[in-house]
PDB file of C-alpha atoms in Angstrom:
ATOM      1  CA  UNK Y 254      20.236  -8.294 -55.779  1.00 77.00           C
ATOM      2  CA  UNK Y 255      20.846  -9.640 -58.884  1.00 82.00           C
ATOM      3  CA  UNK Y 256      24.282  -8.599 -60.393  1.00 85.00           C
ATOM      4  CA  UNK Y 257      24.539  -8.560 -64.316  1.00 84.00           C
ATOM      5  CA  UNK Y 258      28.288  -9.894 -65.151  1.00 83.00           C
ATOM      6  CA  UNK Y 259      28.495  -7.482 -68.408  1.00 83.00           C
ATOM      7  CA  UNK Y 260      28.561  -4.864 -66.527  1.00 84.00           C
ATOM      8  CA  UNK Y 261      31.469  -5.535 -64.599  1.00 84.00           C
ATOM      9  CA  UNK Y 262      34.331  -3.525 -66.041  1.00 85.00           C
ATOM     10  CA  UNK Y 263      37.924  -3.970 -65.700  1.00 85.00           C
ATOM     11  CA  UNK Y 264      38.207  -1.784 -63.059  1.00 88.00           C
ATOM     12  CA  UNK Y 265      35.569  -4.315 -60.858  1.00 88.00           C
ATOM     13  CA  UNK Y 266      32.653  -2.430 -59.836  1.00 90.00           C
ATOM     14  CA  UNK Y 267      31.487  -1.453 -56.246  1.00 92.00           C
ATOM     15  CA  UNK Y 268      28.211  -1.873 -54.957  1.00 91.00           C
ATOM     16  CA  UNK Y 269      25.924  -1.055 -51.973  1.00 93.00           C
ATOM     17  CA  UNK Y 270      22.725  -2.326 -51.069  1.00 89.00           C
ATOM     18  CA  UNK Y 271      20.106  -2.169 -48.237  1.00 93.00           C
ATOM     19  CA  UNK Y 272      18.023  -4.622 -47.939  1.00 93.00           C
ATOM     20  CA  UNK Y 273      14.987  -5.852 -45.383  1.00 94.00           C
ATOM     21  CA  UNK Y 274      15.539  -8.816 -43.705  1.00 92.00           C
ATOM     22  CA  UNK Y 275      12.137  -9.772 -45.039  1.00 92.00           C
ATOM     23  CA  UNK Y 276      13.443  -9.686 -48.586  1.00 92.00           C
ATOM     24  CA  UNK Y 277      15.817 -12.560 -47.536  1.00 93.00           C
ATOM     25  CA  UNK Y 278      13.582 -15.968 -46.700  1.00 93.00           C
ATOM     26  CA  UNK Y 279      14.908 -17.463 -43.967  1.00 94.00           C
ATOM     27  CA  UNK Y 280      15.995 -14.505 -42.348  1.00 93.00           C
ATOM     28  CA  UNK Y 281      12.451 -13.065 -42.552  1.00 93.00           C
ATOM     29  CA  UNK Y 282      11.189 -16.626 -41.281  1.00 94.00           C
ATOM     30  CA  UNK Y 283      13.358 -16.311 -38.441  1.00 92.00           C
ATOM     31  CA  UNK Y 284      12.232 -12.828 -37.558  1.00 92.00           C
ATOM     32  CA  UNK Y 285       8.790 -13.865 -37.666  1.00 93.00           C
ATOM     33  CA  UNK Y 286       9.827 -17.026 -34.869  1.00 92.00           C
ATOM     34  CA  UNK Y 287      10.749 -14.269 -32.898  1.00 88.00           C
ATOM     35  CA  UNK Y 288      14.696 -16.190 -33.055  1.00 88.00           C
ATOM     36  CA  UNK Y 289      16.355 -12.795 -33.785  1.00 91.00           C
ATOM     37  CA  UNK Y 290      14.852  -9.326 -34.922  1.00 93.00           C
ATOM     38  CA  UNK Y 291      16.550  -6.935 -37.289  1.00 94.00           C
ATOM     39  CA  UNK Y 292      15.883  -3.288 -36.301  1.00 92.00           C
ATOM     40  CA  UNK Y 293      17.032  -2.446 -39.487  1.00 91.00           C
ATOM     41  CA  UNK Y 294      18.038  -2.627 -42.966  1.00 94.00           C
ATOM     42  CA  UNK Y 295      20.478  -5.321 -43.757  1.00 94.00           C
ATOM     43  CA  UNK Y 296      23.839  -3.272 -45.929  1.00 95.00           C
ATOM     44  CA  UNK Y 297      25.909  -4.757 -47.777  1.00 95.00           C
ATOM     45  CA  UNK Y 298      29.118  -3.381 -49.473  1.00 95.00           C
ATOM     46  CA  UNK Y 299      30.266  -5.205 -52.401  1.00 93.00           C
ATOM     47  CA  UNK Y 300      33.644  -5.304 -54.756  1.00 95.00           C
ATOM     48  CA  UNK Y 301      33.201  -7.088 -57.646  1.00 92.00           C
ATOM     49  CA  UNK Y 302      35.992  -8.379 -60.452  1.00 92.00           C
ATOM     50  CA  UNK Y 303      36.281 -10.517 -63.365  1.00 89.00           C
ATOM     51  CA  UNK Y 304      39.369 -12.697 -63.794  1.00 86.00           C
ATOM     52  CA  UNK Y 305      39.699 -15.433 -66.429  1.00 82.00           C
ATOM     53  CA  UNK Y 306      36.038 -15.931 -66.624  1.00 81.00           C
ATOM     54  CA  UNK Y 307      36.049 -15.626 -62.722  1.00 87.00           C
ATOM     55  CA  UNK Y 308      34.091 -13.182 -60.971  1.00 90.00           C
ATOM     56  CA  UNK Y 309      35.312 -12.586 -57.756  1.00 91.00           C
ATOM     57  CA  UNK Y 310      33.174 -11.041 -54.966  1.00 92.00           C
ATOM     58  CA  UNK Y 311      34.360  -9.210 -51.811  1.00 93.00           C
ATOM     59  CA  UNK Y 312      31.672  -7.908 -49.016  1.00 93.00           C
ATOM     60  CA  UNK Y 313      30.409  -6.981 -46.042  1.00 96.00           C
ATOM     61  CA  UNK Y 314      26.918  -7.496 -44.394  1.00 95.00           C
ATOM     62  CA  UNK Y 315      26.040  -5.592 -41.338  1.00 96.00           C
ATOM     63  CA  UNK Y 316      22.657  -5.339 -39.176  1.00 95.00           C
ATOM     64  CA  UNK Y 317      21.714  -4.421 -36.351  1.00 95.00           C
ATOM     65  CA  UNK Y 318      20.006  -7.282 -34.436  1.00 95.00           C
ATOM     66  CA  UNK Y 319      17.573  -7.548 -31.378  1.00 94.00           C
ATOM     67  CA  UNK Y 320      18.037 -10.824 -29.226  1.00 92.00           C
ATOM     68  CA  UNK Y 321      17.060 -12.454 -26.116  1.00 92.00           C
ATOM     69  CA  UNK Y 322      19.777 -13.344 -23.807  1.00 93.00           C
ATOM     70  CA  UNK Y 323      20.300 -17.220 -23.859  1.00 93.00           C
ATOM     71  CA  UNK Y 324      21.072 -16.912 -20.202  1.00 92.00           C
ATOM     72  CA  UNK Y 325      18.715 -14.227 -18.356  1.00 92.00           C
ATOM     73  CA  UNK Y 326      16.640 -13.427 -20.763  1.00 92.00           C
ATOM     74  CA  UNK Y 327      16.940  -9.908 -21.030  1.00 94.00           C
ATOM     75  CA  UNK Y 328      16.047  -8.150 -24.067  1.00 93.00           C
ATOM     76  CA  UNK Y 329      18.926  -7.004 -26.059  1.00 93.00           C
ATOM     77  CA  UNK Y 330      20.400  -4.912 -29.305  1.00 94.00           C
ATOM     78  CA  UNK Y 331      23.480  -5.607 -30.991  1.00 93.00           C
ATOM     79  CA  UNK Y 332      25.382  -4.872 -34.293  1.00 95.00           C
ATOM     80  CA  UNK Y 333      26.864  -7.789 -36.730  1.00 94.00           C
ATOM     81  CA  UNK Y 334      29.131  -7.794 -39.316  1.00 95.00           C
ATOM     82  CA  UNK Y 335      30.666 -10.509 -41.486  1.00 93.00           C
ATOM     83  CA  UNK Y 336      33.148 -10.094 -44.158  1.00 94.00           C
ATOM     84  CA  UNK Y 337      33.405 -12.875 -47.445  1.00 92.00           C
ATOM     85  CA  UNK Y 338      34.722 -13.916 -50.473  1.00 92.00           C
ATOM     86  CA  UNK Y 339      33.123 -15.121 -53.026  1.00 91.00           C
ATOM     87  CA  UNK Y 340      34.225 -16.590 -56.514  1.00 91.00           C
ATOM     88  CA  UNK Y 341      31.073 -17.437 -59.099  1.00 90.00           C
ATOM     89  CA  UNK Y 342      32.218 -19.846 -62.482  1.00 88.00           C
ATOM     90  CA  UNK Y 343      30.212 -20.592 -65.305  1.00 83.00           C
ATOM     91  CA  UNK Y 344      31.845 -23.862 -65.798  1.00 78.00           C
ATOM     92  CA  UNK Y 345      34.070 -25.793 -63.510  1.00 70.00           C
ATOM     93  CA  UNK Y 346      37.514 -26.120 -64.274  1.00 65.00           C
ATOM     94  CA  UNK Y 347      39.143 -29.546 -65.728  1.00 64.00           C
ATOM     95  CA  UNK Y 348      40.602 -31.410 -62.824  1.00 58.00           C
ATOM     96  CA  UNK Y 349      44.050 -34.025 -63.508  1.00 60.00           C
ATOM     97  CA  UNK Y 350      44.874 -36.584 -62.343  1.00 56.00           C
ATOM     98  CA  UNK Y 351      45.163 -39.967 -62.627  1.00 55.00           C
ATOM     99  CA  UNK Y 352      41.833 -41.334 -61.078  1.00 55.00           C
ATOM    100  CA  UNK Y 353      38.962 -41.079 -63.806  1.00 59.00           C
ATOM    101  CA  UNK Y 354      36.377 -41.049 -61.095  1.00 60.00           C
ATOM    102  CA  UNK Y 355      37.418 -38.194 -59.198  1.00 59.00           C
ATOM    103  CA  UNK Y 356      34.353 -35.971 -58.548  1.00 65.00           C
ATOM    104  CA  UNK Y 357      34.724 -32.560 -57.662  1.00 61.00           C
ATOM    105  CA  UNK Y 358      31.851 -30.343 -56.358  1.00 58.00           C
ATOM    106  CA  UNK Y 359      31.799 -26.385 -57.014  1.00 53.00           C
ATOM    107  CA  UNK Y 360      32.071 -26.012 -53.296  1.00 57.00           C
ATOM    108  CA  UNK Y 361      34.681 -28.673 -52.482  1.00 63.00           C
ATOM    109  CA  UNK Y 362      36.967 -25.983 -55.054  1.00 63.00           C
ATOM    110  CA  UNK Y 363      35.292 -22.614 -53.042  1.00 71.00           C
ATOM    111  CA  UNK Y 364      33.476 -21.883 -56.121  1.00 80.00           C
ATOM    112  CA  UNK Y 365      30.058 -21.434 -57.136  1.00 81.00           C
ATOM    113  CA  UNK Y 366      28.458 -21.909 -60.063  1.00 81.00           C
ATOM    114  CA  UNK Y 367      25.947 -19.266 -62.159  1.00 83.00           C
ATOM    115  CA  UNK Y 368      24.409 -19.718 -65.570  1.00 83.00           C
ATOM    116  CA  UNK Y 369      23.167 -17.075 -67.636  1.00 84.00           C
ATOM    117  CA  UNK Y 370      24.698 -13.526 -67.384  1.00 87.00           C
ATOM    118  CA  UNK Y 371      23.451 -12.761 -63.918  1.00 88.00           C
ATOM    119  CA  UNK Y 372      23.896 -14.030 -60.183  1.00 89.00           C
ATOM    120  CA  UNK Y 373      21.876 -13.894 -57.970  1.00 89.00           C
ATOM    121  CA  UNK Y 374      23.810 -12.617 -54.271  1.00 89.00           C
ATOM    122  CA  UNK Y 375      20.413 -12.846 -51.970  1.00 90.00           C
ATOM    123  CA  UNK Y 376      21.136 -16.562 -51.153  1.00 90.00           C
ATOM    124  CA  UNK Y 377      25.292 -15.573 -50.802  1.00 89.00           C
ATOM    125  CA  UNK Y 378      24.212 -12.782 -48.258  1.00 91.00           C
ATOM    126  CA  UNK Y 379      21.411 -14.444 -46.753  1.00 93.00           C
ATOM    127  CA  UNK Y 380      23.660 -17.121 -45.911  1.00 93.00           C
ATOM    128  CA  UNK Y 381      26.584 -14.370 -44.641  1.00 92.00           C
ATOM    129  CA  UNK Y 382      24.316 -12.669 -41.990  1.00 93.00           C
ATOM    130  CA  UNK Y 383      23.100 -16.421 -40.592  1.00 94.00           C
ATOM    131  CA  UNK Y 384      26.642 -17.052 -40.208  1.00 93.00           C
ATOM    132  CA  UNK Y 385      27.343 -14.042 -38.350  1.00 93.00           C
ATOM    133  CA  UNK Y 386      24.478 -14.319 -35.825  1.00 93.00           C
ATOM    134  CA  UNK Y 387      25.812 -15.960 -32.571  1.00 92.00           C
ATOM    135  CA  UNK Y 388      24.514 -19.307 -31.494  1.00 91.00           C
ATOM    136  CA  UNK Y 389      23.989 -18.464 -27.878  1.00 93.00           C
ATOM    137  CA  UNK Y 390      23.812 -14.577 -27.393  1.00 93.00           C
ATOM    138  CA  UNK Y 391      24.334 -13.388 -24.145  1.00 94.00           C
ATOM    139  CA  UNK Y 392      23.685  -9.810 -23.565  1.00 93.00           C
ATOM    140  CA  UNK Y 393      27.719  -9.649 -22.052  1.00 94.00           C
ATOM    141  CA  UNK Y 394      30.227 -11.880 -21.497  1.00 93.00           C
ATOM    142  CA  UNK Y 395      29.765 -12.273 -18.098  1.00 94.00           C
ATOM    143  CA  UNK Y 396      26.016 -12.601 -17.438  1.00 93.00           C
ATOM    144  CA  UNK Y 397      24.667 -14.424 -14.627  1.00 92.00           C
ATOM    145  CA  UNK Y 398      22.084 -15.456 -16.217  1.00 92.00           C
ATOM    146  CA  UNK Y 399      18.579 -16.569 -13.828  1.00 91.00           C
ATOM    147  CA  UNK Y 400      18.455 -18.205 -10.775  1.00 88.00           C
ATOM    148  CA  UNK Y 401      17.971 -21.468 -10.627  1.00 83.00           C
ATOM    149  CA  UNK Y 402      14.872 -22.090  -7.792  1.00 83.00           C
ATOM    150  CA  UNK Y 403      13.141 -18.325  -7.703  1.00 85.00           C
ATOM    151  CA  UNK Y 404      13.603 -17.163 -11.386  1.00 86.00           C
ATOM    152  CA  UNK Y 405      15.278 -14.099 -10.320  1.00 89.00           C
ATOM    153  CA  UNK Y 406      17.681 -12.104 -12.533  1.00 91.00           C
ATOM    154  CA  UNK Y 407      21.128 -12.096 -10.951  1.00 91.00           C
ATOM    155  CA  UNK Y 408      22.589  -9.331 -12.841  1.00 91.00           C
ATOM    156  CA  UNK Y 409      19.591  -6.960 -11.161  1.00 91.00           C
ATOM    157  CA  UNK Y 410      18.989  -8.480  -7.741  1.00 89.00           C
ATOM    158  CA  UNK Y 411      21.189 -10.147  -4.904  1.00 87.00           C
ATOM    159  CA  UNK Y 412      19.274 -13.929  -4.535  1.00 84.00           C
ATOM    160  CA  UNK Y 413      19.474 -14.930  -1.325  1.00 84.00           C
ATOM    161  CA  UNK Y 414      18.082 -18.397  -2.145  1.00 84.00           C
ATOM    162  CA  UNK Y 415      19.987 -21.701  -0.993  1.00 74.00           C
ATOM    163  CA  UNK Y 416      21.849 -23.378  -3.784  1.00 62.00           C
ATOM    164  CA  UNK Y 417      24.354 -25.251  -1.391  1.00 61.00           C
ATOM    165  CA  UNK Y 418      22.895 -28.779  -2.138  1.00 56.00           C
ATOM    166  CA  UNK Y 419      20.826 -27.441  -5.234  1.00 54.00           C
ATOM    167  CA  UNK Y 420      22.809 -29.379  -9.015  1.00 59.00           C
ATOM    168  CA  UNK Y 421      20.479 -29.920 -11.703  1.00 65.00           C
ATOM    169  CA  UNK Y 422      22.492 -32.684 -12.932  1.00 69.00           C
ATOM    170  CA  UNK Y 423      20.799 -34.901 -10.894  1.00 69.00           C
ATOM    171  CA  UNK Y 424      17.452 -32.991  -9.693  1.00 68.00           C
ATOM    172  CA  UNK Y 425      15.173 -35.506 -11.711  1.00 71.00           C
ATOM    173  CA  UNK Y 426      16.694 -38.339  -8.826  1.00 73.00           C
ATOM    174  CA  UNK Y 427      16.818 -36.346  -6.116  1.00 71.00           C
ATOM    175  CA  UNK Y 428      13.634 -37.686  -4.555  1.00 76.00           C
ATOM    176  CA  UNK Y 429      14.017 -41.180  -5.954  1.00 78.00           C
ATOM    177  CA  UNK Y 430      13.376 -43.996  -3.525  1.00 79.00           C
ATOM    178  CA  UNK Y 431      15.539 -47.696  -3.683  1.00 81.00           C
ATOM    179  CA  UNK Y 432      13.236 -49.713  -2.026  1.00 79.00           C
ATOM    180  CA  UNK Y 433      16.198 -52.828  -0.347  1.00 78.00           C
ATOM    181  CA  UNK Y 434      14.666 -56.151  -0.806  1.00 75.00           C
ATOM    182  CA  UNK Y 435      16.451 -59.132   0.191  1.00 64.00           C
TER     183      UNK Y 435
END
């Protein structure tokens, strides 16, 4: 995914991809500790100008993503999609002012740096579809997730277990003994 900046015309260019999520490596060391699978190819649609020495990057990343519910468990497939901007410099601009020991990072500015006449968009992207994956998934909105004492899933079954008196706030005290000395 390497893009070569000479070749971007005045125009911009437009690029697609589709890419493994094992070509990315955090994604593909995520996949293999089973946190998320991709079912597919990763695609990404790029638009791609130069401005002033800028090169400005537009895209979208999609996938389509196998989780495990975070509440019952339940197997489930999903699409993502994230959109971003992106703006590489060879150099970072000269910053005034009247403090001589003002640092500025690339990222503090929202812009990245490259040397050479390529850039590299794996780690842009990679970072793009981590951002779109949700922390919790939940196979819909309103899942019910397990129940608490049998196990049961109560989006398939009707538990008919007691859960009156039943708080797992305190369940590590609830058999917790003061013995009254005086």
């Amino acid at each position: 995914m390497l893009l070569h900046v000479d070749n971007i015309t005045k125009e911009g260019l437009t690029l697609e991809f589709s890419e493994p999520a094992s070509s990315f490596p955090v994604l593909a060391d995520m996949q293999q500790r089973n946190e998320v699978l991709f079912a597919g190819v990763i695609q990404i649609h790029l638009k791609i100008s130069m401005l002033d020495g800028m090169v400005s990057v537009s895209g979208v990343v999609q996938a389509d993503v196998v989780f495990h519910c975070s509440r019952c468990l339940v197997e489930y497939a999903t699409p993502i999609q994230s959109a971003f901007d992106l703006t590489y410099v060879k150099e970072l601009p000269e910053v005034e002012g009247d403090d001589e020991e003002i640092e500025v990072a690339p990222e503090d500015m929202g812009l990245m740096l490259y040397s050479g006449d390529t850039i590299d968009l794996r780690e842009a992207v990679q970072q793009e579809v981590i951002m779109a994956l949700p922390l919790r998934p939940l196979c819909k909105a309103d899942c019910k997730g397990l129940c608490l004492k049998c196990g049961g899933n109560l989006n398939q079954e009707v538990c008919h277990c007691d859960t009156d008196d039943f708080s797992l706030k305190f369940s590590a005290l609830k058999n917790f003994k003061v013995d009254e000395k005086r």
